[in-house]
Coordinates of C-alpha atoms and ligand atoms in Angstrom, one line a residue:
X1 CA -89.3 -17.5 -8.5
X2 CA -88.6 -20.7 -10.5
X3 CA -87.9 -20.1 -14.0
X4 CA -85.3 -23.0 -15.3
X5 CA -86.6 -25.7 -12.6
X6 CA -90.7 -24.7 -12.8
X7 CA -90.9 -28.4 -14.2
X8 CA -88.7 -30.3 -12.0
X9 CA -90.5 -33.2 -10.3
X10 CA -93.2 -33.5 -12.9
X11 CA -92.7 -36.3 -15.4
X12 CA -95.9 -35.3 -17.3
X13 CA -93.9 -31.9 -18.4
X14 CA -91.3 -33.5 -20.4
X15 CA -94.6 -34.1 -22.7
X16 CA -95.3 -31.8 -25.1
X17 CA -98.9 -31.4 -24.6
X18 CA -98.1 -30.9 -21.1
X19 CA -95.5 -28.3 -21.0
X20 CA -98.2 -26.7 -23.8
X21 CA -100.3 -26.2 -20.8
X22 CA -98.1 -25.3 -18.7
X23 CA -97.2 -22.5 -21.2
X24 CA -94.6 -23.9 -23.3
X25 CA -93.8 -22.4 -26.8
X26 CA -96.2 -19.6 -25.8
X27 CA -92.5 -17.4 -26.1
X28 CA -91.4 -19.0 -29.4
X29 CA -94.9 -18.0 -30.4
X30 CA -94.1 -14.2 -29.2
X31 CA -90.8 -14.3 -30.7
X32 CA -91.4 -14.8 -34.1
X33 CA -93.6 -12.0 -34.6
X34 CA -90.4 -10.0 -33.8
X35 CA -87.3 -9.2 -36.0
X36 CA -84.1 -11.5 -35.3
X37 CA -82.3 -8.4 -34.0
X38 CA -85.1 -7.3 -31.4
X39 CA -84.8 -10.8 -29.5
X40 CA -81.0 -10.0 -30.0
X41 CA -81.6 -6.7 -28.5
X42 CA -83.9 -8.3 -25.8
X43 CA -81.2 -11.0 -24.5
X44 CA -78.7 -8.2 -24.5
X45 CA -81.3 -6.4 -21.9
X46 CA -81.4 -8.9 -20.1
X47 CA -77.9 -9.4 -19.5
X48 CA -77.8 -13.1 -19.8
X49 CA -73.8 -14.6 -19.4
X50 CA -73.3 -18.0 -21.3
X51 CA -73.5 -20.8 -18.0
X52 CA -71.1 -23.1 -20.0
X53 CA -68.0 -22.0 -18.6
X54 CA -66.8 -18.4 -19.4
X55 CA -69.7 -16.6 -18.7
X56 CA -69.6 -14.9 -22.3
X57 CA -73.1 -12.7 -22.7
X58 CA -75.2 -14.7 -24.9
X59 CA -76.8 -11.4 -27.1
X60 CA -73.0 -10.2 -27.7
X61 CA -71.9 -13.5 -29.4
X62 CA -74.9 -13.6 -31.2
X63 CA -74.0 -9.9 -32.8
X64 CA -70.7 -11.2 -33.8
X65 CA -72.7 -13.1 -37.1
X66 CA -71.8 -12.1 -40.3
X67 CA -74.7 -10.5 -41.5
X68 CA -74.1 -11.9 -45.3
X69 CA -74.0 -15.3 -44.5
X70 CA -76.4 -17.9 -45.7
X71 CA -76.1 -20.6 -44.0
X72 CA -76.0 -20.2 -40.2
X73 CA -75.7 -23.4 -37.5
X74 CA -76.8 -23.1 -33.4
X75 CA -74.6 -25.8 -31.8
X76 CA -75.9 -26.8 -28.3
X77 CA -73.2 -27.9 -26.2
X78 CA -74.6 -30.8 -23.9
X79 CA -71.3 -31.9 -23.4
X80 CA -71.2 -31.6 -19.6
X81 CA -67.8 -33.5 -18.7
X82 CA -66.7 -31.0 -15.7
X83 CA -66.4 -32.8 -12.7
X84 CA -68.4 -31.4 -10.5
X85 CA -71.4 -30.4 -12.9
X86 CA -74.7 -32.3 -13.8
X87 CA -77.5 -29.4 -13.5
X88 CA -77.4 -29.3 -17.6
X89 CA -78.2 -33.3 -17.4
X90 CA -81.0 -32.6 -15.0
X91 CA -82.7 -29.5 -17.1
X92 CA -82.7 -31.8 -20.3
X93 CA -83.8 -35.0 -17.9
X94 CA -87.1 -33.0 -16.7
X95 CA -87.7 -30.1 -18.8
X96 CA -86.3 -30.8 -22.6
X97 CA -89.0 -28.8 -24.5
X98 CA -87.8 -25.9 -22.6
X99 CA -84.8 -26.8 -24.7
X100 CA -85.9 -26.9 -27.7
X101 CA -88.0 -23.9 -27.3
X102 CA -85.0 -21.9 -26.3
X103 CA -83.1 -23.5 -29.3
X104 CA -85.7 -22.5 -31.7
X105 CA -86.1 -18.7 -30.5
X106 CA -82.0 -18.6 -30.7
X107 CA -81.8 -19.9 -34.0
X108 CA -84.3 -17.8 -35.2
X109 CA -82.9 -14.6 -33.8
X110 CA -79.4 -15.9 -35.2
X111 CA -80.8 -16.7 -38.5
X112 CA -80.1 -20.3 -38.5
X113 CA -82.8 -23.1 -39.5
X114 CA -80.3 -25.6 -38.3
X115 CA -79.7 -26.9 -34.8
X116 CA -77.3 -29.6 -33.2
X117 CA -77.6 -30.8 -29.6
X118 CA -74.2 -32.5 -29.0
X119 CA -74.8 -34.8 -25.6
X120 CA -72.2 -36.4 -23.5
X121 CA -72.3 -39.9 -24.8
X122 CA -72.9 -41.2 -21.2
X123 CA -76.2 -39.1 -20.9
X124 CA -78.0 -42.0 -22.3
X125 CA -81.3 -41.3 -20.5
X126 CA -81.4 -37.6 -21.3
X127 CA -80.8 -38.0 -25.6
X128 CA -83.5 -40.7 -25.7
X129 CA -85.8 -38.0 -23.7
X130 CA -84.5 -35.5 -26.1
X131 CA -84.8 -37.3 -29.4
X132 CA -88.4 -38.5 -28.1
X133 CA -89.5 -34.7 -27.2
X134 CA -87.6 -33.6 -31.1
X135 CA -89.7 -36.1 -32.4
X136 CA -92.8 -34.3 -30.6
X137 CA -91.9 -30.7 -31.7
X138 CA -92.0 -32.1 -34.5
X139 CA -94.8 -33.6 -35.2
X140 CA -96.7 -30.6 -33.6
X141 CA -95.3 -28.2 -36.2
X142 CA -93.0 -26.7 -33.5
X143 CA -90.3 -27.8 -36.1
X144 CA -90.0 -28.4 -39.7
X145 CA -90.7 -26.6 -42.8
X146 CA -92.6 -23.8 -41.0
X147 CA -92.0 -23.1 -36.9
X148 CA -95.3 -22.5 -34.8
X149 CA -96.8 -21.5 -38.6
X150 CA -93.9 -18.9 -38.9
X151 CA -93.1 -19.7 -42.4
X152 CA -89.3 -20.0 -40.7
X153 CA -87.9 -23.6 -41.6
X154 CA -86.0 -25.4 -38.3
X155 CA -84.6 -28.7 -38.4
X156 CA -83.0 -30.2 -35.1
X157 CA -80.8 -32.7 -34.3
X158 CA -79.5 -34.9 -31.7
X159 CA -76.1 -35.9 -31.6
X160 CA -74.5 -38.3 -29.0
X161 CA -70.3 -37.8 -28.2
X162 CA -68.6 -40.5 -27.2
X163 CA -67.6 -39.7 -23.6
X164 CA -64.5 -37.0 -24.3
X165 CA -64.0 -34.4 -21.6
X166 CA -62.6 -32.2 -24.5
X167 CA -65.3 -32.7 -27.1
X168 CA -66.8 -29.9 -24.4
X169 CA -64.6 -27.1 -25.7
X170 CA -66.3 -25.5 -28.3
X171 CA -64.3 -26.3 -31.1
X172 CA -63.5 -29.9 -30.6
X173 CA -67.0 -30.3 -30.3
X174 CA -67.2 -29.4 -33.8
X175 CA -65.0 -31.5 -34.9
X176 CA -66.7 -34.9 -33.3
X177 CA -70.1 -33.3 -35.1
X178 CA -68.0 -33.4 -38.2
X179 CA -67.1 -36.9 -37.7
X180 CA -63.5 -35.6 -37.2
X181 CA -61.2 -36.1 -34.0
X182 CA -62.1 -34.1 -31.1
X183 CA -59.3 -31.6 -31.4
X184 CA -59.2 -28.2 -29.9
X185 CA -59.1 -25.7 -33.5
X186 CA -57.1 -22.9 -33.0
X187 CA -59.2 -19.8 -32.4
X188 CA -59.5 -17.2 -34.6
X189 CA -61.5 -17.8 -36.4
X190 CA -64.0 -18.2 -33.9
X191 CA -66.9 -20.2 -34.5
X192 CA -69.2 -17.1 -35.1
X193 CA -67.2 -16.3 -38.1
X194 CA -66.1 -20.6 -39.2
X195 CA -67.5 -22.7 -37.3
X196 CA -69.2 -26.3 -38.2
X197 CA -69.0 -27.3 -41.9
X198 CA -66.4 -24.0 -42.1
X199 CA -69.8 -21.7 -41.4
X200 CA -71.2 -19.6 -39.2
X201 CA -71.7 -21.2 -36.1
X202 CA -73.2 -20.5 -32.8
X203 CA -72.4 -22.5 -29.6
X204 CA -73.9 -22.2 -26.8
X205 CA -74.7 -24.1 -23.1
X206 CA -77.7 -26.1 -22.5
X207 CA -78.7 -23.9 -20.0
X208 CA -77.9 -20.6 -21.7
X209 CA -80.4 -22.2 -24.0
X210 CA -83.1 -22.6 -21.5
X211 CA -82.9 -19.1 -20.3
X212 CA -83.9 -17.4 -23.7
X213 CA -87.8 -18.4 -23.6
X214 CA -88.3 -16.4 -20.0
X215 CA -86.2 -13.2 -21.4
X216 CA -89.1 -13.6 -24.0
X217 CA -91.7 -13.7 -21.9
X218 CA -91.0 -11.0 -19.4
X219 CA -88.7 -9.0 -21.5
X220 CA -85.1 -8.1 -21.2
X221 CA -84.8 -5.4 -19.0
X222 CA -87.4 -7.5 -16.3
X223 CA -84.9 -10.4 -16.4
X224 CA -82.4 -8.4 -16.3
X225 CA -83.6 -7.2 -12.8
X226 CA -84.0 -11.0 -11.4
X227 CA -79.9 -10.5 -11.4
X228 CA -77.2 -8.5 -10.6
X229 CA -76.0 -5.2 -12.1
X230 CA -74.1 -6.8 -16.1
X231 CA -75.3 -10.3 -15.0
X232 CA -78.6 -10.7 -15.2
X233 CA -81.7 -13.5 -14.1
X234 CA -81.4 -16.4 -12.6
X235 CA -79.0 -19.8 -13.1
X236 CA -78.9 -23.3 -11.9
X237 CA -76.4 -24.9 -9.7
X238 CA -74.9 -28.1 -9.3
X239 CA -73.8 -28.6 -5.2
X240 CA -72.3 -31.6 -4.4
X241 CA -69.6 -32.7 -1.7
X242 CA -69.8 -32.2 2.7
X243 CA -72.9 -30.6 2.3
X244 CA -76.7 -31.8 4.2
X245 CA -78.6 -31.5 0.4
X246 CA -76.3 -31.9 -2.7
X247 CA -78.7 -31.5 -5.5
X248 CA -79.9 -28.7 -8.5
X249 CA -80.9 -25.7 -7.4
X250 CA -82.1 -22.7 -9.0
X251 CA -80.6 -19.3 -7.5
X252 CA -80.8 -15.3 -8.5
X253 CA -77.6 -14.8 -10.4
X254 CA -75.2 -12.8 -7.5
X255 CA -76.8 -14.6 -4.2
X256 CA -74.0 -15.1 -2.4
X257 CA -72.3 -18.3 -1.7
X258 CA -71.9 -18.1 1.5
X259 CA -76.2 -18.2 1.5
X260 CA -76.1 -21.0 -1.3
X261 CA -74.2 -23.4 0.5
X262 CA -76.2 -22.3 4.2
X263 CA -79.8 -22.2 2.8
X264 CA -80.0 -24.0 -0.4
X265 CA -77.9 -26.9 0.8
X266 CA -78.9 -26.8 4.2
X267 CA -75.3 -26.3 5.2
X268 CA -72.6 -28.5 6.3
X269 CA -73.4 -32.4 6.8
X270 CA -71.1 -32.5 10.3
X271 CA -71.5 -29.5 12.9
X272 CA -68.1 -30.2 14.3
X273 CA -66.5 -30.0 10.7
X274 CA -66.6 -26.6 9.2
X275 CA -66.1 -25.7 5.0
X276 CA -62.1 -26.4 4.2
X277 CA -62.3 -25.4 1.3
X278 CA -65.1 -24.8 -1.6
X279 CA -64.6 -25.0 -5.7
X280 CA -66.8 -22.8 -6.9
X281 CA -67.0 -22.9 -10.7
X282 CA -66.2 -27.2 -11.7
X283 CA -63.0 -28.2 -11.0
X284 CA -61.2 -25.9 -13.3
X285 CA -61.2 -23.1 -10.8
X286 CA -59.0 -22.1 -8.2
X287 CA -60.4 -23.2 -4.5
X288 CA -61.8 -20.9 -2.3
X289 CA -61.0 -20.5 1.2
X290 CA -63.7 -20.6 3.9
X291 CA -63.2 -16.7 4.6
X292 CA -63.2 -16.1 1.1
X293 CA -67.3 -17.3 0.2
X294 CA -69.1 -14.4 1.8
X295 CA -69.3 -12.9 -2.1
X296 CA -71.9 -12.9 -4.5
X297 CA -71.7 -15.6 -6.5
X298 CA -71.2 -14.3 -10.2
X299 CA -68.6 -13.7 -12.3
X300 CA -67.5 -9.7 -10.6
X301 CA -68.0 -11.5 -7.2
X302 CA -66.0 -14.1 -7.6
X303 CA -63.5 -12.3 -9.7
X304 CA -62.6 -10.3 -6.8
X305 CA -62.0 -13.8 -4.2
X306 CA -58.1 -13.4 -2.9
X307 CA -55.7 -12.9 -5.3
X308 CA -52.8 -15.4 -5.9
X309 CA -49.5 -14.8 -6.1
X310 CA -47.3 -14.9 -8.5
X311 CA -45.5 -17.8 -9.4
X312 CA -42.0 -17.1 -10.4
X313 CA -40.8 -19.8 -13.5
X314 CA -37.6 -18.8 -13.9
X315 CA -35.2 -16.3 -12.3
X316 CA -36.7 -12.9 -13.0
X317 CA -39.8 -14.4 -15.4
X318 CA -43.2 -14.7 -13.6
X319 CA -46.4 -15.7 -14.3
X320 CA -48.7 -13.6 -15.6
X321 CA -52.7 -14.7 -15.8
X322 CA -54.9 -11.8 -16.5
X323 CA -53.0 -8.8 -15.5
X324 CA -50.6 -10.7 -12.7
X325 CA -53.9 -12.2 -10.6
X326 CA -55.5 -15.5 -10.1
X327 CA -59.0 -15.7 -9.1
X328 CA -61.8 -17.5 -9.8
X329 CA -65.4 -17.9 -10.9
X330 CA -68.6 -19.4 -11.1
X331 CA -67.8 -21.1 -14.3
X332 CA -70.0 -24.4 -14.9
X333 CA -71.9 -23.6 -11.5
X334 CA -70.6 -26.3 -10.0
X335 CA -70.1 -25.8 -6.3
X336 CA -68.2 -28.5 -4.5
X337 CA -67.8 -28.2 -1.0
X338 CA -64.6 -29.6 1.3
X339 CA -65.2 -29.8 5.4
X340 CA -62.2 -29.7 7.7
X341 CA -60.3 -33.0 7.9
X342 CA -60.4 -33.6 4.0
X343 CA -57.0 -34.2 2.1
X344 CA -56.4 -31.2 -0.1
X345 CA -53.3 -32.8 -1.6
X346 CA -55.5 -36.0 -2.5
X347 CA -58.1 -34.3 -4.1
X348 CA -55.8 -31.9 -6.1
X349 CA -53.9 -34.9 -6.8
X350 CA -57.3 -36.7 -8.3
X351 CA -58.0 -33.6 -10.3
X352 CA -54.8 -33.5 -12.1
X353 CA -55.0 -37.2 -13.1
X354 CA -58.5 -36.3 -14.4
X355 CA -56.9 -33.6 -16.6
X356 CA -53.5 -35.6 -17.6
X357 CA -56.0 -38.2 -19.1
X358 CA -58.4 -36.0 -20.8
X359 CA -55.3 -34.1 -22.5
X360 CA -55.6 -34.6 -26.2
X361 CA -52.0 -34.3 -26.8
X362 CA -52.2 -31.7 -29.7
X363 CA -49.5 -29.2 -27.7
X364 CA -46.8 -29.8 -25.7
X365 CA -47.2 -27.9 -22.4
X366 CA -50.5 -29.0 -21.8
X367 CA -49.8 -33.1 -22.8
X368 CA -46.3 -32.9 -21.2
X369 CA -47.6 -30.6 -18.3
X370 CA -50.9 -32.7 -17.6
X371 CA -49.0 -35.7 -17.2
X372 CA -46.3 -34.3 -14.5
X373 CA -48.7 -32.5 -12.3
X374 CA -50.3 -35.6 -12.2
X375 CA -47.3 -37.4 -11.3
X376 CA -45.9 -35.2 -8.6
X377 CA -49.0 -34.4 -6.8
X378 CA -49.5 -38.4 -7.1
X379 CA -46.2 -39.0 -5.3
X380 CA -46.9 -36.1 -3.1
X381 CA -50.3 -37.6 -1.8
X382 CA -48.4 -40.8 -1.3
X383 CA -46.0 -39.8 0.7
X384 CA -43.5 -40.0 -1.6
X385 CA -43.2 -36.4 -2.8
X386 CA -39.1 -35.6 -3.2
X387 CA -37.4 -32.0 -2.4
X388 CA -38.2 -29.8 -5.1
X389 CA -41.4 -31.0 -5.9
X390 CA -43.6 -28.0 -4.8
X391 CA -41.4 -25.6 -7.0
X392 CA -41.8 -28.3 -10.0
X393 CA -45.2 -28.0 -9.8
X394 CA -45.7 -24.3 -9.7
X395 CA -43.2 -23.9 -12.5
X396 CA -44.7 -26.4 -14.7
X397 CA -48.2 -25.4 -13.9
X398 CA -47.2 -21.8 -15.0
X399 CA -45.9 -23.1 -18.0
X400 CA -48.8 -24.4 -19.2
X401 CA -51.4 -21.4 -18.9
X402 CA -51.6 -19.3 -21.8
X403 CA -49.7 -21.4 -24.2
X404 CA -51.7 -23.7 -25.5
X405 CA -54.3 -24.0 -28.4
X406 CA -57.4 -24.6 -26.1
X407 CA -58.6 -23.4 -22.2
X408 CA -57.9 -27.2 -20.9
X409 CA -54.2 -25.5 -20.4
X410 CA -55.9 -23.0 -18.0
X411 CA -58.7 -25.3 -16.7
X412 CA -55.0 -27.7 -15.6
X413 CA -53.1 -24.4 -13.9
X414 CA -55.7 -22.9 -12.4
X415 CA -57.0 -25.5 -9.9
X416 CA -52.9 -26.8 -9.5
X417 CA -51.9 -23.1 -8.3
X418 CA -55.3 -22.6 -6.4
X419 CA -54.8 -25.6 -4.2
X420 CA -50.7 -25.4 -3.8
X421 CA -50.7 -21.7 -3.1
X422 CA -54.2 -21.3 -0.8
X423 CA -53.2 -25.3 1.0
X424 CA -49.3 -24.5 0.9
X425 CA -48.7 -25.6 4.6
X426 CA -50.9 -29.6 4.1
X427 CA -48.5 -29.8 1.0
X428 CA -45.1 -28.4 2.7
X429 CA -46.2 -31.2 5.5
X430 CA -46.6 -33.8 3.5
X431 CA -43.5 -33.3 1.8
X432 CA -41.9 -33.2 5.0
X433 CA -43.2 -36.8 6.0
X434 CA -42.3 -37.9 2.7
X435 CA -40.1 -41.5 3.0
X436 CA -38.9 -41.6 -0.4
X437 CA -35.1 -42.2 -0.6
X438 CA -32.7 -41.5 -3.0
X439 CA -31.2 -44.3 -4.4
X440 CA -29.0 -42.5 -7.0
X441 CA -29.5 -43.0 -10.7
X442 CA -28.2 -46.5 -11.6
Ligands
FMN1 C1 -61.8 -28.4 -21.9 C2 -63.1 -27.7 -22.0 C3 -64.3 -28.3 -21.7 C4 -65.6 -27.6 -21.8 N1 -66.7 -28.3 -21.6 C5 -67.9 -27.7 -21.7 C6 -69.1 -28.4 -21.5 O1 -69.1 -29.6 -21.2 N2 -70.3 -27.7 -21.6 C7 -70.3 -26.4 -22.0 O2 -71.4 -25.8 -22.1 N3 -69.1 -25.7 -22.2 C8 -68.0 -26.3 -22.1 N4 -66.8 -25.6 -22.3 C9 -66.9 -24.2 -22.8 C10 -67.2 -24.2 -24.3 O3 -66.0 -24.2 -25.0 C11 -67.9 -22.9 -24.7 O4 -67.3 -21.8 -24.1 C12 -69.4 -22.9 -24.2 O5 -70.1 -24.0 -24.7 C13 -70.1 -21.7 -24.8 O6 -71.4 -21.6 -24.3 P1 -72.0 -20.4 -23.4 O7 -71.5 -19.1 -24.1 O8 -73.4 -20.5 -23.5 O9 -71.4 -20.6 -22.0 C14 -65.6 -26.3 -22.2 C15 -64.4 -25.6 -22.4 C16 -63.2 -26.3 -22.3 C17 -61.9 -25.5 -22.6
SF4_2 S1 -54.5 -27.4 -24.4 FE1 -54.5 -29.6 -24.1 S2 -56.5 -30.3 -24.6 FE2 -56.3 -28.2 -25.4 S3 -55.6 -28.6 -27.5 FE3 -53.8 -28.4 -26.3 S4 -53.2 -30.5 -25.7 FE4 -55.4 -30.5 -26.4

């Protein structure tokens, strides 16, 4: 069944009397006849996990409103900087009235009458679709001083970033809507609670968006079934690398990844080179291992892919992620696959540049951290690593996760142990051929 790619391929939908007839806003009209806390009730049926990243479920955030408050924002975060990821640029690029649709049901059911779609400053295609189509809705009524006819005021907005990686994390994202610098905020209080304009504020993915409308229309506990058991319906995902078919595709939350990559992508490009290595979740989370990708590809499946070791900072002092284990996830659905023959140092070595630069430099670990792993894995990958370097990295890789304001501390350790400790041999090799010389300190 496709729910979040029904319009893909047809440029009449992004249209507004099209995706009418196609059924558009026939769910917005459903859900305000119902109580706020009934679609709440209704998306926590249905089981639906935010798809920005941490796989949060949507109706449990939503709860976490103060019921007092007046003045309520829904943030959508359009953001979309994870290497790897681009299905959220292709559900605004052919179906953005399925956005604001989903936008105005969430609002509604979070009590907000205001709505910001924060877009990657580089999506400049997508935000003039999506300010045309906001200009549609509304000029149909769909928005304005009374939704569908509800009575229920809704003003959107669209709101273009300037091309920061970090203006994705939730709170610096708020911050670059505020016309402020895009600095992590130190969490709590969570955005639920302060949020934009210090009030109430919901953020969600572009794609956790789009999925509201169908929980509408077929109810919670039907979507719910499209899943797997505490993750339910169904998500995109964004494939890219040695496969036959990179692309967006639309997939039952829990298929397994194995089947995604085989099916859906049509498997691997080169018959005589078989998966190396596949990052399931955008380049924040640990590789996988071809033996480890027969799992169903949701955030219990993956949780259970090979644990890590630990990694051992200083004599006697470990580190500890999540109860002592390091696995990973779907996070931003971003599935980038690695045949045999490619240079895991190199590409872990690209990565940490990507992450040194897109630091913001608010804490130490992370700014300091960043910019090492960048440099060793650099000089590793170009034959120049020097004796010690594996242990640097895993010490200051672990030194970084878990002690810094925001989750780009993580999103820099994760992939940095993933790769060392799952590609240890390529990396002992390559130190081994290293021909840097010691010249002594002058
Ligand atoms: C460094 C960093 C970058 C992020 N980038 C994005 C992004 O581009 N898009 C997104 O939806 N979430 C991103 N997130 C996650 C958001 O902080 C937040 O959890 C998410 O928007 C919540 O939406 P959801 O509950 O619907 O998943 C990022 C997080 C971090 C730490
Ligand atoms: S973890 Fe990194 S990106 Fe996040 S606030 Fe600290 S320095 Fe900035």
């Amino acid at each position: 069944m496709k729910i979040l790619t029904k319009n893909f391929g047809n440029e009449q939908a992004k249209e507004i009397a099209t995706y009418e007839k196609l059924g558009g806003y026939q769910a917005l009209r459903k859900a305000v006849r119902l109580k706020p806390a009934q679609i709440i009730d209704e998306v926590k049926a249905g089981s639906l996990r935010g798809r920005g990243g941490a796989g949060f479920p949507a109706g449990v955030k939503w709860g976490f409103l103060p019921k007092d408050a007046e003045t309520i924002y829904l943030v959508v975060n359009a953001d979309e900087g994870e290497p790897g990821t681009f299905k959220d640029r292709w559900l605004m690029y052919w179906d953005p009235h399925r956005l604001i649709e989903g936008c105005c049901i969430a609002a509604y059911a979070c009590r907000s009458h205001n709505v910001y779609i924060y877009i990657r400053g580089e999506l400049f295609k997508e935000a003039a679709i999506l300010e045309k189509a906001v200009d549609e809705a509304y000029r149909r009524g769909m928005l304005g001083n009374s939704m569908v006819g509800s009575g229920w005021a809704m003003d959107m907005a669209v709101h273009r970033g300037a091309g920061a990686y970090i203006c994705g994390e939730e709170t610096s994202l708020l911050n670059s809507i505020e016309g402020l610098r895009g600095y992590p905020r130190l969490k709590p209080p969570f955005p639920a609670i302060k949020g934009v304009f210090g009030k109430p504020t919901i953020v969600n993915n572009v794609e956790t968006l789009m999925s509201v409308p169908a929980i509408i229309e077929l109810g919670g506990d039907a979507y719910a079934k499209l899943g797997v058991e505490g993750e339910g319906g169904q998500r995109c995902i964004a494939i890219s690398g040695h496969v036959k078919n990179p692309g967006v595709y639309e997939i039952p939350c829990g298929k397994s990844l194995k089947a995604i990559i085989d099916d859906d992508a049509g498997g691997m490009r080169s018959p005589d080179k078989p998966i190396k290595g596949v990052i399931p979740g955008g380049s924040s989370m640990p590789v996988l291992l071809a033996h480890e990708i027969d799992v169903p590809y949701s955030v219990d499946g993956l949780g259970k892919s090979e644990k890590i070791g630990e990694v051992e900072i200083s004599p006697g002092k470990k580190f500890i992620w999540a109860g002592g284990t390091l696995r990973s996830s779907p996070g931003s659905g971003a599935i980038v696959v690695m045949e045999e023959g490619t240079d895991m140092v190199a590409v872990c070595a690209r990565l940490m540049r990507f992450y040194a630069h897109e630091s913001c430099g608010q804490c130490t670990p992370c700014r300091e951290g960043s910019g090492w792993l960048a440099k060793i894995c650099t000089r590793l990958a170009e034959g120049q690593g020097r004796p010690g370097d594996l242990q640097r990295l895993e010490r200051a890789a672990a030194q970084i996760g878990g002690n810094t304001i925001c989750a780009l501390g993580d999103a820099v350790t994760w992939p940095m142990l993933g790769f060392l400790t799952k590609f240890r041999d390529e990396f002992e090799a390559r130190l081994a051929e290293s021909t840097y010389v010691d010249e002594g300190t002058p």
